[in-house]
Each structure stands twice: as structure tokens, then as C-alpha cells.
Tab-separated table of N, CA and C in Angstrom:
chain	number	residue	atom	x	y	z
A	1	UNK	N	-2.431	18.560	-7.372
A	1	UNK	CA	-3.052	19.864	-7.491
A	1	UNK	C	-3.919	20.132	-6.262
A	2	UNK	N	-4.732	19.163	-5.889
A	2	UNK	CA	-5.597	19.337	-4.726
A	2	UNK	C	-4.777	19.520	-3.455
A	3	UNK	N	-3.693	18.743	-3.337
A	3	UNK	CA	-2.832	18.852	-2.163
A	3	UNK	C	-2.230	20.237	-2.024
A	4	UNK	N	-1.777	20.812	-3.136
A	4	UNK	CA	-1.191	22.148	-3.091
A	4	UNK	C	-2.240	23.190	-2.708
A	5	UNK	N	-3.468	23.013	-3.204
A	5	UNK	CA	-4.555	23.933	-2.828
A	5	UNK	C	-4.848	23.815	-1.335
A	6	UNK	N	-4.797	22.597	-0.808
A	6	UNK	CA	-5.035	22.397	0.621
A	6	UNK	C	-3.951	23.076	1.453
A	7	UNK	N	-2.700	23.014	0.995
A	7	UNK	CA	-1.609	23.677	1.712
A	7	UNK	C	-1.827	25.193	1.703
A	8	UNK	N	-2.193	25.748	0.561
A	8	UNK	CA	-2.449	27.199	0.486
A	8	UNK	C	-3.556	27.592	1.454
A	9	UNK	N	-4.648	26.817	1.475
A	9	UNK	CA	-5.762	27.094	2.382
A	9	UNK	C	-5.295	27.037	3.834
A	10	UNK	N	-4.544	26.009	4.165
A	10	UNK	CA	-4.061	25.843	5.539
A	10	UNK	C	-3.156	27.001	5.945
A	11	UNK	N	-2.243	27.381	5.081
A	11	UNK	CA	-1.337	28.489	5.398
A	11	UNK	C	-2.120	29.782	5.599
A	12	UNK	N	-3.067	30.031	4.723
A	12	UNK	CA	-3.888	31.249	4.815
A	12	UNK	C	-4.657	31.297	6.129
A	13	UNK	N	-5.073	30.125	6.599
A	13	UNK	CA	-5.878	30.036	7.818
A	13	UNK	C	-5.069	29.613	9.043
A	14	UNK	N	-3.757	29.649	8.903
A	14	UNK	CA	-2.840	29.325	10.001
A	14	UNK	C	-3.125	27.964	10.626
A	15	UNK	N	-3.289	26.984	9.747
A	15	UNK	CA	-3.528	25.605	10.169
A	15	UNK	C	-2.292	24.758	9.848
A	16	UNK	N	-1.991	23.784	10.678
A	16	UNK	CA	-0.865	22.900	10.357
A	16	UNK	C	-1.229	21.985	9.179
A	17	UNK	N	-0.213	21.582	8.459
A	17	UNK	CA	-0.405	20.694	7.314
A	17	UNK	C	0.321	19.383	7.598
A	18	UNK	N	-0.440	18.307	7.611
A	18	UNK	CA	0.102	16.984	7.876
A	18	UNK	C	-0.338	16.068	6.737
A	19	UNK	N	0.587	15.249	6.261
A	19	UNK	CA	0.269	14.311	5.177
A	19	UNK	C	0.665	12.900	5.598
A	20	UNK	N	-0.068	11.925	5.087
A	20	UNK	CA	0.325	10.532	5.265
A	20	UNK	C	0.745	9.996	3.898
A	21	UNK	N	1.819	9.226	3.898
A	21	UNK	CA	2.372	8.706	2.650
A	21	UNK	C	2.372	7.189	2.737
A	22	UNK	N	1.578	6.553	1.899
A	22	UNK	CA	1.541	5.096	1.897
A	22	UNK	C	1.521	4.540	0.488
A	23	UNK	N	1.810	5.410	-0.469
A	23	UNK	CA	1.850	4.990	-1.865
A	23	UNK	C	3.078	5.609	-2.522
A	24	UNK	N	3.776	4.818	-3.294
A	24	UNK	CA	4.966	5.297	-4.001
A	24	UNK	C	4.556	5.828	-5.378
A	25	UNK	N	3.905	6.996	-5.376
A	25	UNK	CA	3.404	7.573	-6.616
A	25	UNK	C	4.502	7.792	-7.653
A	26	UNK	N	5.731	8.048	-7.190
A	26	UNK	CA	6.814	8.314	-8.132
A	26	UNK	C	7.142	7.101	-8.991
A	27	UNK	N	6.696	5.915	-8.591
A	27	UNK	CA	6.958	4.713	-9.391
A	27	UNK	C	5.866	4.453	-10.434
A	28	UNK	N	4.738	5.127	-10.324
A	28	UNK	CA	3.617	4.856	-11.221
A	28	UNK	C	3.937	5.009	-12.700
A	29	UNK	N	4.691	6.040	-13.116
A	29	UNK	CA	4.931	6.185	-14.564
A	29	UNK	C	5.524	4.949	-15.235
A	30	UNK	N	6.368	4.201	-14.524
A	30	UNK	CA	7.001	3.035	-15.163
A	30	UNK	C	5.983	1.973	-15.541
A	31	UNK	N	4.873	1.908	-14.830
A	31	UNK	CA	3.858	0.899	-15.137
A	31	UNK	C	3.038	1.262	-16.373
A	32	UNK	N	3.231	2.482	-16.849
A	32	UNK	CA	2.510	2.941	-18.025
A	32	UNK	C	3.470	3.297	-19.159
A	33	UNK	N	4.710	2.741	-19.073
A	33	UNK	CA	5.693	2.969	-20.117
A	33	UNK	C	6.246	4.388	-20.134
A	34	UNK	N	6.163	5.084	-19.001
A	34	UNK	CA	6.603	6.473	-18.939
A	34	UNK	C	7.659	6.686	-17.857
A	35	UNK	N	8.538	5.713	-17.699
A	35	UNK	CA	9.552	5.775	-16.636
A	35	UNK	C	10.367	7.060	-16.690
A	36	UNK	N	10.485	7.651	-17.849
A	36	UNK	CA	11.246	8.892	-17.992
A	36	UNK	C	10.673	10.020	-17.130
A	37	UNK	N	9.412	9.897	-16.745
A	37	UNK	CA	8.755	10.941	-15.944
A	37	UNK	C	8.918	10.759	-14.437
A	38	UNK	N	9.552	9.673	-14.015
A	38	UNK	CA	9.658	9.407	-12.575
A	38	UNK	C	10.344	10.538	-11.817
A	39	UNK	N	11.406	11.077	-12.362
A	39	UNK	CA	12.107	12.174	-11.695
A	39	UNK	C	11.235	13.405	-11.538
A	40	UNK	N	10.448	13.696	-12.553
A	40	UNK	CA	9.543	14.841	-12.510
A	40	UNK	C	8.470	14.638	-11.436
A	41	UNK	N	7.916	13.439	-11.384
A	41	UNK	CA	6.903	13.133	-10.374
A	41	UNK	C	7.508	13.224	-8.975
A	42	UNK	N	8.713	12.677	-8.808
A	42	UNK	CA	9.371	12.735	-7.505
A	42	UNK	C	9.627	14.185	-7.082
A	43	UNK	N	10.041	15.024	-8.018
A	43	UNK	CA	10.278	16.440	-7.711
A	43	UNK	C	8.983	17.132	-7.282
A	44	UNK	N	7.889	16.820	-7.950
A	44	UNK	CA	6.597	17.398	-7.575
A	44	UNK	C	6.155	16.950	-6.191
A	45	UNK	N	6.370	15.678	-5.906
A	45	UNK	CA	6.038	15.175	-4.567
A	45	UNK	C	6.912	15.839	-3.511
A	46	UNK	N	8.191	15.983	-3.803
A	46	UNK	CA	9.110	16.625	-2.860
A	46	UNK	C	8.648	18.057	-2.568
A	47	UNK	N	8.262	18.777	-3.609
A	47	UNK	CA	7.786	20.153	-3.426
A	47	UNK	C	6.578	20.178	-2.494
A	48	UNK	N	5.665	19.256	-2.683
A	48	UNK	CA	4.469	19.209	-1.835
A	48	UNK	C	4.823	18.825	-0.404
A	49	UNK	N	5.547	17.709	-0.229
A	49	UNK	CA	5.814	17.208	1.124
A	49	UNK	C	6.693	18.147	1.936
A	50	UNK	N	7.555	18.903	1.277
A	50	UNK	CA	8.380	19.868	2.012
A	50	UNK	C	7.554	21.041	2.520
A	51	UNK	N	6.413	21.257	1.941
A	51	UNK	CA	5.522	22.328	2.402
A	51	UNK	C	4.665	21.872	3.581
A	52	UNK	N	4.715	20.607	3.912
A	52	UNK	CA	3.951	20.066	5.042
A	52	UNK	C	4.731	20.265	6.339
A	53	UNK	N	4.000	20.469	7.413
A	53	UNK	CA	4.641	20.596	8.722
A	53	UNK	C	5.192	19.253	9.181
A	54	UNK	N	4.520	18.188	8.817
A	54	UNK	CA	4.972	16.840	9.160
A	54	UNK	C	4.340	15.862	8.185
A	55	UNK	N	5.046	14.760	7.985
A	55	UNK	CA	4.456	13.677	7.197
A	55	UNK	C	4.607	12.385	7.985
A	56	UNK	N	3.688	11.475	7.732
A	56	UNK	CA	3.669	10.191	8.422
A	56	UNK	C	3.712	9.065	7.404
A	57	UNK	N	4.428	8.006	7.776
A	57	UNK	CA	4.552	6.815	6.945
A	57	UNK	C	4.073	5.610	7.758
A	58	UNK	N	3.635	4.541	7.098
A	58	UNK	CA	3.127	3.369	7.823
A	58	UNK	C	4.216	2.462	8.398
A	59	UNK	N	5.472	2.685	8.014
A	59	UNK	CA	6.558	1.824	8.510
A	59	UNK	C	7.853	2.616	8.559
A	60	UNK	N	8.808	2.123	9.325
A	60	UNK	CA	10.107	2.785	9.397
A	60	UNK	C	10.823	2.740	8.051
A	61	UNK	N	10.654	1.631	7.304
A	61	UNK	CA	11.329	1.553	6.000
A	61	UNK	C	10.784	2.609	5.031
A	62	UNK	N	9.470	2.856	5.059
A	62	UNK	CA	8.891	3.889	4.196
A	62	UNK	C	9.335	5.271	4.676
A	63	UNK	N	9.392	5.469	5.991
A	63	UNK	CA	9.849	6.752	6.534
A	63	UNK	C	11.288	7.025	6.102
A	64	UNK	N	12.132	5.999	6.158
A	64	UNK	CA	13.533	6.180	5.754
A	64	UNK	C	13.636	6.480	4.273
A	65	UNK	N	12.827	5.827	3.462
A	65	UNK	CA	12.823	6.108	2.022
A	65	UNK	C	12.471	7.573	1.782
A	66	UNK	N	11.468	8.074	2.490
A	66	UNK	CA	11.065	9.472	2.331
A	66	UNK	C	12.188	10.423	2.750
A	67	UNK	N	12.894	10.065	3.813
A	67	UNK	CA	14.049	10.882	4.228
A	67	UNK	C	15.147	10.814	3.174
A	68	UNK	N	15.418	9.609	2.677
A	68	UNK	CA	16.453	9.437	1.657
A	68	UNK	C	16.123	10.234	0.393
A	69	UNK	N	14.845	10.317	0.062
A	69	UNK	CA	14.414	11.067	-1.115
A	69	UNK	C	14.298	12.567	-0.823
A	70	UNK	N	14.610	12.949	0.410
A	70	UNK	CA	14.558	14.340	0.855
A	70	UNK	C	13.163	14.937	0.693
A	71	UNK	N	12.147	14.108	0.914
A	71	UNK	CA	10.772	14.598	0.830
A	71	UNK	C	10.477	15.556	1.980
A	72	UNK	N	10.894	15.139	3.166
A	72	UNK	CA	10.716	15.932	4.379
A	72	UNK	C	11.525	15.189	5.434
A	73	UNK	N	12.130	15.914	6.343
A	73	UNK	CA	12.959	15.231	7.337
A	73	UNK	C	12.195	14.952	8.621
A	74	UNK	N	11.014	15.540	8.757
A	74	UNK	CA	10.160	15.283	9.919
A	74	UNK	C	9.140	14.222	9.509
A	75	UNK	N	9.562	12.979	9.550
A	75	UNK	CA	8.707	11.869	9.135
A	75	UNK	C	8.433	10.992	10.348
A	76	UNK	N	7.173	10.889	10.703
A	76	UNK	CA	6.786	10.037	11.823
A	76	UNK	C	6.193	8.727	11.332
A	77	UNK	N	5.984	7.829	12.251
A	77	UNK	CA	5.384	6.530	11.927
A	77	UNK	C	3.923	6.551	12.370
A	78	UNK	N	3.058	6.177	11.445
A	78	UNK	CA	1.633	6.051	11.722
A	78	UNK	C	1.289	4.593	11.435
A	79	UNK	N	1.480	3.783	12.447
A	79	UNK	CA	1.247	2.352	12.226
A	79	UNK	C	-0.247	2.090	12.143
A	80	UNK	N	-0.571	1.115	11.341
A	80	UNK	CA	-1.964	0.717	11.170
A	80	UNK	C	-2.044	-0.772	11.471
A	81	UNK	N	-1.633	-1.094	12.660
A	81	UNK	CA	-1.544	-2.495	13.043
A	81	UNK	C	-2.898	-3.159	13.208
A	82	UNK	N	-2.845	-4.446	13.381
A	82	UNK	CA	-4.026	-5.266	13.575
A	82	UNK	C	-4.231	-5.472	15.070
A	83	UNK	N	-5.458	-5.320	15.516
A	83	UNK	CA	-5.784	-5.572	16.920
A	83	UNK	C	-5.769	-7.087	17.131
A	84	UNK	N	-4.745	-7.567	17.817
A	84	UNK	CA	-4.572	-9.015	17.981
A	84	UNK	C	-5.600	-9.623	18.925
A	85	UNK	N	-6.304	-8.806	19.686
A	85	UNK	CA	-7.383	-9.345	20.525
A	85	UNK	C	-8.604	-9.684	19.668
A	86	UNK	N	-8.845	-8.870	18.660
A	86	UNK	CA	-9.990	-9.114	17.769
A	86	UNK	C	-9.657	-10.189	16.739
A	87	UNK	N	-8.465	-10.113	16.169
A	87	UNK	CA	-8.072	-11.035	15.106
A	87	UNK	C	-7.148	-12.120	15.646
A	88	UNK	N	-7.574	-12.771	16.690
A	88	UNK	CA	-6.798	-13.827	17.329
A	88	UNK	C	-7.236	-15.191	16.795
A	89	UNK	N	-6.287	-16.124	16.653
A	89	UNK	CA	-6.634	-17.454	16.140
A	89	UNK	C	-7.743	-18.140	16.937
A	90	UNK	N	-7.837	-17.884	18.241
A	90	UNK	CA	-8.875	-18.543	19.034
A	90	UNK	C	-10.268	-17.973	18.761
A	91	UNK	N	-10.354	-16.897	18.011
A	91	UNK	CA	-11.648	-16.315	17.636
A	91	UNK	C	-12.070	-16.731	16.229
A	92	UNK	N	-11.292	-17.583	15.602
A	92	UNK	CA	-11.572	-18.022	14.238
A	92	UNK	C	-12.924	-18.735	14.190
A	93	UNK	N	-13.682	-18.466	13.153
A	93	UNK	CA	-14.999	-19.068	12.972
A	93	UNK	C	-14.926	-20.102	11.842
A	94	UNK	N	-14.812	-21.387	12.183
A	94	UNK	CA	-14.686	-22.425	11.148
A	94	UNK	C	-15.850	-22.439	10.162
A	95	UNK	N	-17.050	-22.155	10.623
A	95	UNK	CA	-18.208	-22.161	9.721
A	95	UNK	C	-18.083	-21.050	8.673
A	96	UNK	N	-17.648	-19.884	9.097
A	96	UNK	CA	-17.468	-18.767	8.165
A	96	UNK	C	-16.380	-19.112	7.151
A	97	UNK	N	-15.273	-19.676	7.630
A	97	UNK	CA	-14.191	-20.061	6.725
A	97	UNK	C	-14.687	-21.073	5.692
A	98	UNK	N	-15.423	-22.072	6.148
A	98	UNK	CA	-15.933	-23.086	5.223
A	98	UNK	C	-16.904	-22.476	4.213
A	99	UNK	N	-17.703	-21.495	4.650
A	99	UNK	CA	-18.656	-20.857	3.730
A	99	UNK	C	-17.935	-20.151	2.584
A	100	UNK	N	-16.668	-19.800	2.793
A	100	UNK	CA	-15.862	-19.173	1.747
A	100	UNK	C	-14.969	-20.173	1.020
A	101	UNK	N	-15.125	-21.443	1.353
A	101	UNK	CA	-14.339	-22.488	0.702
A	101	UNK	C	-12.945	-22.646	1.265
A	102	UNK	N	-12.708	-22.128	2.462
A	102	UNK	CA	-11.386	-22.221	3.088
A	102	UNK	C	-11.358	-23.464	3.963
A	103	UNK	N	-10.455	-24.385	3.640
A	103	UNK	CA	-10.317	-25.604	4.421
A	103	UNK	C	-9.750	-25.330	5.803
A	104	UNK	N	-10.008	-26.250	6.721
A	104	UNK	CA	-9.546	-26.080	8.104
A	104	UNK	C	-8.032	-25.945	8.201
A	105	UNK	N	-7.305	-26.587	7.310
A	105	UNK	CA	-5.837	-26.555	7.364
A	105	UNK	C	-5.223	-25.558	6.386
A	106	UNK	N	-6.053	-24.771	5.738
A	106	UNK	CA	-5.548	-23.803	4.771
A	106	UNK	C	-5.292	-22.440	5.427
A	107	UNK	N	-4.273	-21.773	4.943
A	107	UNK	CA	-4.004	-20.398	5.346
A	107	UNK	C	-4.832	-19.499	4.436
A	108	UNK	N	-5.573	-18.579	5.027
A	108	UNK	CA	-6.362	-17.621	4.245
A	108	UNK	C	-5.498	-16.387	3.997
A	109	UNK	N	-5.393	-15.999	2.736
A	109	UNK	CA	-4.589	-14.831	2.356
A	109	UNK	C	-5.507	-13.867	1.623
A	110	UNK	N	-5.590	-12.652	2.132
A	110	UNK	CA	-6.486	-11.669	1.545
A	110	UNK	C	-5.768	-10.536	0.847
A	111	UNK	N	-6.383	-10.037	-0.198
A	111	UNK	CA	-5.926	-8.836	-0.900
A	111	UNK	C	-7.154	-7.979	-1.108
A	112	UNK	N	-7.083	-6.740	-0.641
A	112	UNK	CA	-8.174	-5.790	-0.824
A	112	UNK	C	-7.598	-4.561	-1.496
A	113	UNK	N	-8.035	-4.283	-2.712
A	113	UNK	CA	-7.530	-3.100	-3.407
A	113	UNK	C	-7.734	-3.182	-4.899
A	114	UNK	N	-7.300	-2.116	-5.569
A	114	UNK	CA	-7.372	-2.099	-7.030
A	114	UNK	C	-6.371	-3.096	-7.581
A	115	UNK	N	-6.771	-3.809	-8.593
A	115	UNK	CA	-5.873	-4.764	-9.243
A	115	UNK	C	-5.133	-4.034	-10.359
A	116	UNK	N	-4.039	-3.370	-9.945
A	116	UNK	CA	-3.167	-2.630	-10.848
A	116	UNK	C	-1.735	-2.993	-10.489
A	117	UNK	N	-0.870	-2.989	-11.473
A	117	UNK	CA	0.499	-3.429	-11.247
A	117	UNK	C	1.238	-2.552	-10.238
A	118	UNK	N	0.932	-1.263	-10.225
A	118	UNK	CA	1.654	-0.376	-9.315
A	118	UNK	C	1.368	-0.649	-7.840
A	119	UNK	N	0.394	-1.484	-7.552
A	119	UNK	CA	0.123	-1.887	-6.174
A	119	UNK	C	0.982	-3.077	-5.747
A	120	UNK	N	1.890	-3.498	-6.616
A	120	UNK	CA	2.795	-4.587	-6.259
A	120	UNK	C	2.211	-5.968	-6.491
A	121	UNK	N	1.296	-6.080	-7.440
A	121	UNK	CA	0.706	-7.390	-7.728
A	121	UNK	C	1.752	-8.411	-8.145
A	122	UNK	N	2.816	-7.961	-8.810
A	122	UNK	CA	3.868	-8.897	-9.207
A	122	UNK	C	4.552	-9.496	-7.986
A	123	UNK	N	4.772	-8.686	-6.960
A	123	UNK	CA	5.387	-9.172	-5.720
A	123	UNK	C	4.431	-10.124	-5.007
A	124	UNK	N	3.161	-9.751	-4.965
A	124	UNK	CA	2.144	-10.600	-4.344
A	124	UNK	C	2.069	-11.948	-5.062
A	125	UNK	N	2.038	-11.913	-6.395
A	125	UNK	CA	1.967	-13.145	-7.184
A	125	UNK	C	3.207	-14.008	-6.967
A	126	UNK	N	4.375	-13.386	-6.871
A	126	UNK	CA	5.603	-14.144	-6.598
A	126	UNK	C	5.539	-14.830	-5.233
A	127	UNK	N	4.980	-14.141	-4.251
A	127	UNK	CA	4.841	-14.728	-2.906
A	127	UNK	C	3.908	-15.934	-2.947
A	128	UNK	N	2.831	-15.828	-3.696
A	128	UNK	CA	1.893	-16.957	-3.828
A	128	UNK	C	2.588	-18.122	-4.532
A	129	UNK	N	3.385	-17.824	-5.557
A	129	UNK	CA	4.151	-18.869	-6.245
A	129	UNK	C	5.079	-19.598	-5.266
A	130	UNK	N	5.702	-18.850	-4.364
A	130	UNK	CA	6.584	-19.456	-3.352
A	130	UNK	C	5.794	-20.414	-2.459
A	131	UNK	N	4.594	-20.005	-2.070
A	131	UNK	CA	3.763	-20.887	-1.239
A	131	UNK	C	3.444	-22.180	-1.987
A	132	UNK	N	3.120	-22.053	-3.278
A	132	UNK	CA	2.827	-23.239	-4.086
A	132	UNK	C	4.032	-24.162	-4.160
A	133	UNK	N	5.199	-23.592	-4.412
A	133	UNK	CA	6.421	-24.403	-4.502
A	133	UNK	C	6.739	-25.103	-3.185
A	134	UNK	N	6.413	-24.475	-2.088
A	134	UNK	CA	6.702	-25.050	-0.768
A	134	UNK	C	5.593	-25.980	-0.273
A	135	UNK	N	4.528	-26.077	-1.046
A	135	UNK	CA	3.437	-26.966	-0.672
A	135	UNK	C	2.568	-26.443	0.469
A	136	UNK	N	2.552	-25.133	0.667
A	136	UNK	CA	1.725	-24.542	1.722
A	136	UNK	C	0.283	-24.449	1.229
A	137	UNK	N	-0.607	-25.118	1.939
A	137	UNK	CA	-2.025	-25.082	1.561
A	137	UNK	C	-2.586	-23.709	1.915
A	138	UNK	N	-3.229	-23.085	0.929
A	138	UNK	CA	-3.749	-21.740	1.144
A	138	UNK	C	-4.948	-21.488	0.241
A	139	UNK	N	-5.651	-20.440	0.577
A	139	UNK	CA	-6.803	-19.999	-0.228
A	139	UNK	C	-6.697	-18.486	-0.349
A	140	UNK	N	-6.764	-17.976	-1.577
A	140	UNK	CA	-6.721	-16.538	-1.809
A	140	UNK	C	-8.127	-15.960	-1.761
A	141	UNK	N	-8.250	-14.836	-1.100
A	141	UNK	CA	-9.503	-14.075	-1.066
A	141	UNK	C	-9.185	-12.705	-1.644
A	142	UNK	N	-9.650	-12.446	-2.851
A	142	UNK	CA	-9.341	-11.206	-3.543
A	142	UNK	C	-10.598	-10.340	-3.591
A	143	UNK	N	-10.477	-9.125	-3.088
A	143	UNK	CA	-11.576	-8.162	-3.129
A	143	UNK	C	-11.074	-6.966	-3.922
A	144	UNK	N	-11.623	-6.760	-5.083
A	144	UNK	CA	-11.206	-5.641	-5.914
A	144	UNK	C	-11.208	-6.024	-7.377
A	145	UNK	N	-10.981	-5.038	-8.208
A	145	UNK	CA	-10.961	-5.241	-9.647
A	145	UNK	C	-10.054	-4.184	-10.253
A	146	UNK	N	-9.709	-4.382	-11.481
A	146	UNK	CA	-8.875	-3.396	-12.154
A	146	UNK	C	-8.264	-3.961	-13.415
A	147	UNK	N	-7.482	-3.133	-14.093
A	147	UNK	CA	-6.932	-3.536	-15.387
A	147	UNK	C	-5.968	-4.720	-15.334
A	148	UNK	N	-5.417	-5.035	-14.181
A	148	UNK	CA	-4.476	-6.162	-14.087
A	148	UNK	C	-5.170	-7.451	-13.653
A	149	UNK	N	-6.473	-7.455	-13.592
A	149	UNK	CA	-7.193	-8.650	-13.135
A	149	UNK	C	-6.883	-9.868	-14.003
A	150	UNK	N	-6.970	-9.692	-15.304
A	150	UNK	CA	-6.724	-10.820	-16.212
A	150	UNK	C	-5.294	-11.341	-16.034
A	151	UNK	N	-4.323	-10.440	-15.933
A	151	UNK	CA	-2.932	-10.838	-15.722
A	151	UNK	C	-2.807	-11.640	-14.434
A	152	UNK	N	-3.430	-11.152	-13.371
A	152	UNK	CA	-3.330	-11.804	-12.076
A	152	UNK	C	-4.000	-13.176	-12.096
A	153	UNK	N	-5.148	-13.295	-12.733
A	153	UNK	CA	-5.850	-14.577	-12.812
A	153	UNK	C	-5.019	-15.621	-13.556
A	154	UNK	N	-4.285	-15.196	-14.576
A	154	UNK	CA	-3.452	-16.128	-15.344
A	154	UNK	C	-2.251	-16.602	-14.551
A	155	UNK	N	-1.780	-15.788	-13.613
A	155	UNK	CA	-0.630	-16.172	-12.790
A	155	UNK	C	-1.062	-17.268	-11.853
């Protein structure tokens, strides 16, 4: 609703409309037992994104998905990469890692976000399970909370 109001305002004021897409909102209904609504949600998103002058995705695979879904054909890439000069292994602070309980030989894996299934927690948990099976020493750093916290802690 807010997005459509923003488009109306922009059109009235002759401003370009640009959107960034980094969440698969059309998949959300299935996590709440309402998968039957996915088509309706996708149609609503398509209506909105087609009214945009351009949309941006964080990866080529997401951009292609948006094209495949006919959301908009002018889809650019807006990468949000990591500055490798700042986050370089030679800048690692062993004291800081130890203060968080991360061993010198452990891989630190972080998750920052709401703990909800639609954020792909099942995929994240499966990846952690793979590390355990392969004997990869690691430490999880989770920042966030949400209704799937208990589920995630049990995994």
C-alpha cells in the first residue's frame, strides 16, 4: 500500500521510481499455512514493480528470477559486497574473537536478522548441519530474535 502511494506521489511530481528487491515476499504466505495466496501476492508485486522505472536486485540470480516472474524487465544489479580491505584476514583481532568465545581455529559464522522461517532459516540450519557432519570447527554468532528462535535453537 505504501509503495503504491509512493509511486502515485512520484508520478504526480514527475520523479523517477526505483525499487530494490531483496526479499521474496511472494513466498511468505506458505510459512503461515496460506500458500494458496502466493499467486495473489505475486500479482500484487508485479503490479507494483511494473510501475517502477527500474528495479535493482542484489544478485544476477535474483534479477533473473524477477525477469522470469515478469516483475519488470529493467532489472539492474545493486551489489552489496564486502570491502575486502576492511574485512581482510590479516586485520583479524584475536582478542576480540576470544572475547566472543571464538577459538583461533574456528570459523565465525554470523546471522543478523529476524528469526523467521521466511528468511531461510531452514537453509541456514541445513548448512550448519553440513559443517557439523564434515567436522568443520565453527562458532555461530546470532543477532536477532523472532518466532522461529526456539525452532532454530533446537536444531
